[in-house]
């Protein structure tokens, strides 16, 4: 039988009093009366965003118009913001560029990586990987004429499945359903031992857990701007290509802004030196300006303090709920080395339970078929809020507060 740690409300209050990250919260706009446990889907709004967007709109766009491409740093923005993300993920300047969506960057990374292993035909991934990761591989295989094969295996079977046929291993570092975090260094080394390349999807890791891409020898990675980086809805994503691969890395979305000299308007594509070749077309300047605010804020925080707080928040929540609600099945690893910054439980009425919580101002989300998912963004959450959220969930379950028709009506976005 599992023994859970017994937390007390006084613990939460004491940790808030002594929290070295407590001041960070005031840099976010958080609506009163809401406990926000969904920063893993859409991060909160940094306070600087409004003024920054007003400046971009009024001054840079409104007054200086096209001159802002040169004078306001719009042109360099994807690389400049990429360098800032590099500092958050253990990469070097010149290895990350901000562009497009995570899905599109995955396509570029996958296609570019396959060209680096032309004789190999297998792409290996975790069966439970995020759907867009699976779909982008399937679409690419189809486009390439069906000569490659996607192999989906359980994470337990993954290391055994890597072979001399494997061109690439593609994994999401923190599983979106369970919150389980994979060992980046070990799996990357296992891929390399068989001559395969390693691509990591950092959607649920960047800004949430300490990352050391270069120390782990990662080849390629992609990640999201709108989750723990707090870049806003639909924020641009990023792609990392290790320096050692950049000369050979050719991605098929050969847009003009990935060209060696876009303003030469040459008829033939010649990829830019370095990470700029991972760009395709014109960047979304407004969205990227908001994202930069989120990243600047995350750069002010100590990542090891963020991690420590995130683990303590999630431990308190999972143990308190699991101890009191045997009806819920905890699917997130309790071992702190094996989880990211989210906690998930399963229950057949999970959707209605989440809706009942939302009606009380406690926002988590639901992932089909039966997962109640709670994200813990340590930059702006308080321990006492997480304590209150755990108590509310216990009441929803124990008192069957979820059992109402209104909570069972499905929304388009869950
Ligand atoms: C692991 C993972 N990859 C990718 C994405 C989404 O990518 P996109 O930015 O293309 O919507 C998500 C979205 O939640 C995700 O969880």
Coordinates of N, CA, C and O and ligand atoms in Angstrom, one line a residue, residues 101-104 130 132-133 172 176 201 203-204 224 226-227 237, ligand 1:
X101 N 4.7 27.3 -35.5 CA 4.1 26.5 -34.4 C 5.0 25.3 -34.0 O 5.9 25.0 -34.8
X102 N 4.8 24.7 -32.9 CA 5.5 23.5 -32.6 C 5.4 22.4 -33.6 O 6.4 21.8 -34.0
X103 N 4.2 22.3 -34.1 CA 3.9 21.2 -35.2 C 4.8 21.5 -36.4 O 5.4 20.6 -36.9
X104 N 4.8 22.7 -36.9 CA 5.6 23.1 -38.1 C 7.1 22.9 -37.8 O 7.8 22.3 -38.6
X130 N 2.3 12.9 -27.8 CA 1.3 13.8 -28.2 C 0.8 13.6 -29.6 O 1.7 13.4 -30.5
X132 N 0.0 15.5 -32.1 CA 0.6 16.2 -33.3 C 2.0 15.6 -33.6 O 2.4 15.6 -34.8
X133 N 2.7 15.1 -32.6 CA 4.0 14.5 -32.9 C 3.9 13.3 -33.8 O 4.6 13.1 -34.7
X172 N 8.5 13.2 -26.4 CA 8.1 14.4 -25.7 C 8.7 14.2 -24.3 O 8.5 13.2 -23.6
X176 N 2.3 14.6 -21.9 CA 1.2 15.5 -21.7 C 0.1 14.9 -20.9 O -0.7 15.6 -20.3
X201 N 10.7 16.9 -27.9 CA 9.6 17.9 -27.8 C 9.6 18.5 -26.4 O 9.3 17.7 -25.5
X203 N 7.6 20.8 -25.1 CA 6.4 21.6 -24.9 C 6.1 21.7 -23.4 O 5.7 22.8 -22.9
X204 N 6.2 20.7 -22.7 CA 5.9 20.7 -21.2 C 7.1 20.8 -20.3 O 7.0 20.5 -19.1
X224 N 7.2 24.9 -27.2 CA 6.0 25.8 -27.2 C 6.3 27.1 -26.5 O 6.9 27.1 -25.5
X226 N 3.6 29.1 -25.6 CA 2.4 29.6 -24.8 C 2.1 28.9 -23.5 O 1.2 29.2 -22.8
X227 N 3.0 27.9 -23.2 CA 2.7 27.2 -21.9 C 3.6 27.8 -20.8 O 3.2 28.9 -20.3
X237 N 6.5 29.2 -31.6 CA 7.2 28.1 -31.0 C 8.7 28.3 -31.3 O 9.2 29.3 -31.8
Ligands
LIG1 C1 3.7 17.8 -26.5 C2 3.1 18.8 -27.4 N1 3.6 19.0 -28.6 C3 3.1 20.0 -29.4 C4 1.9 20.7 -29.0 C5 1.2 21.7 -29.9 O1 1.9 22.2 -30.9 P1 1.3 23.4 -31.7 O2 2.0 24.6 -31.1 O3 1.7 23.2 -33.1 O4 -0.2 23.6 -31.5 C6 1.4 20.5 -27.7 C7 0.2 21.2 -27.4 O5 -0.4 21.1 -26.3 C8 2.0 19.5 -26.9 O6 1.4 19.2 -25.7

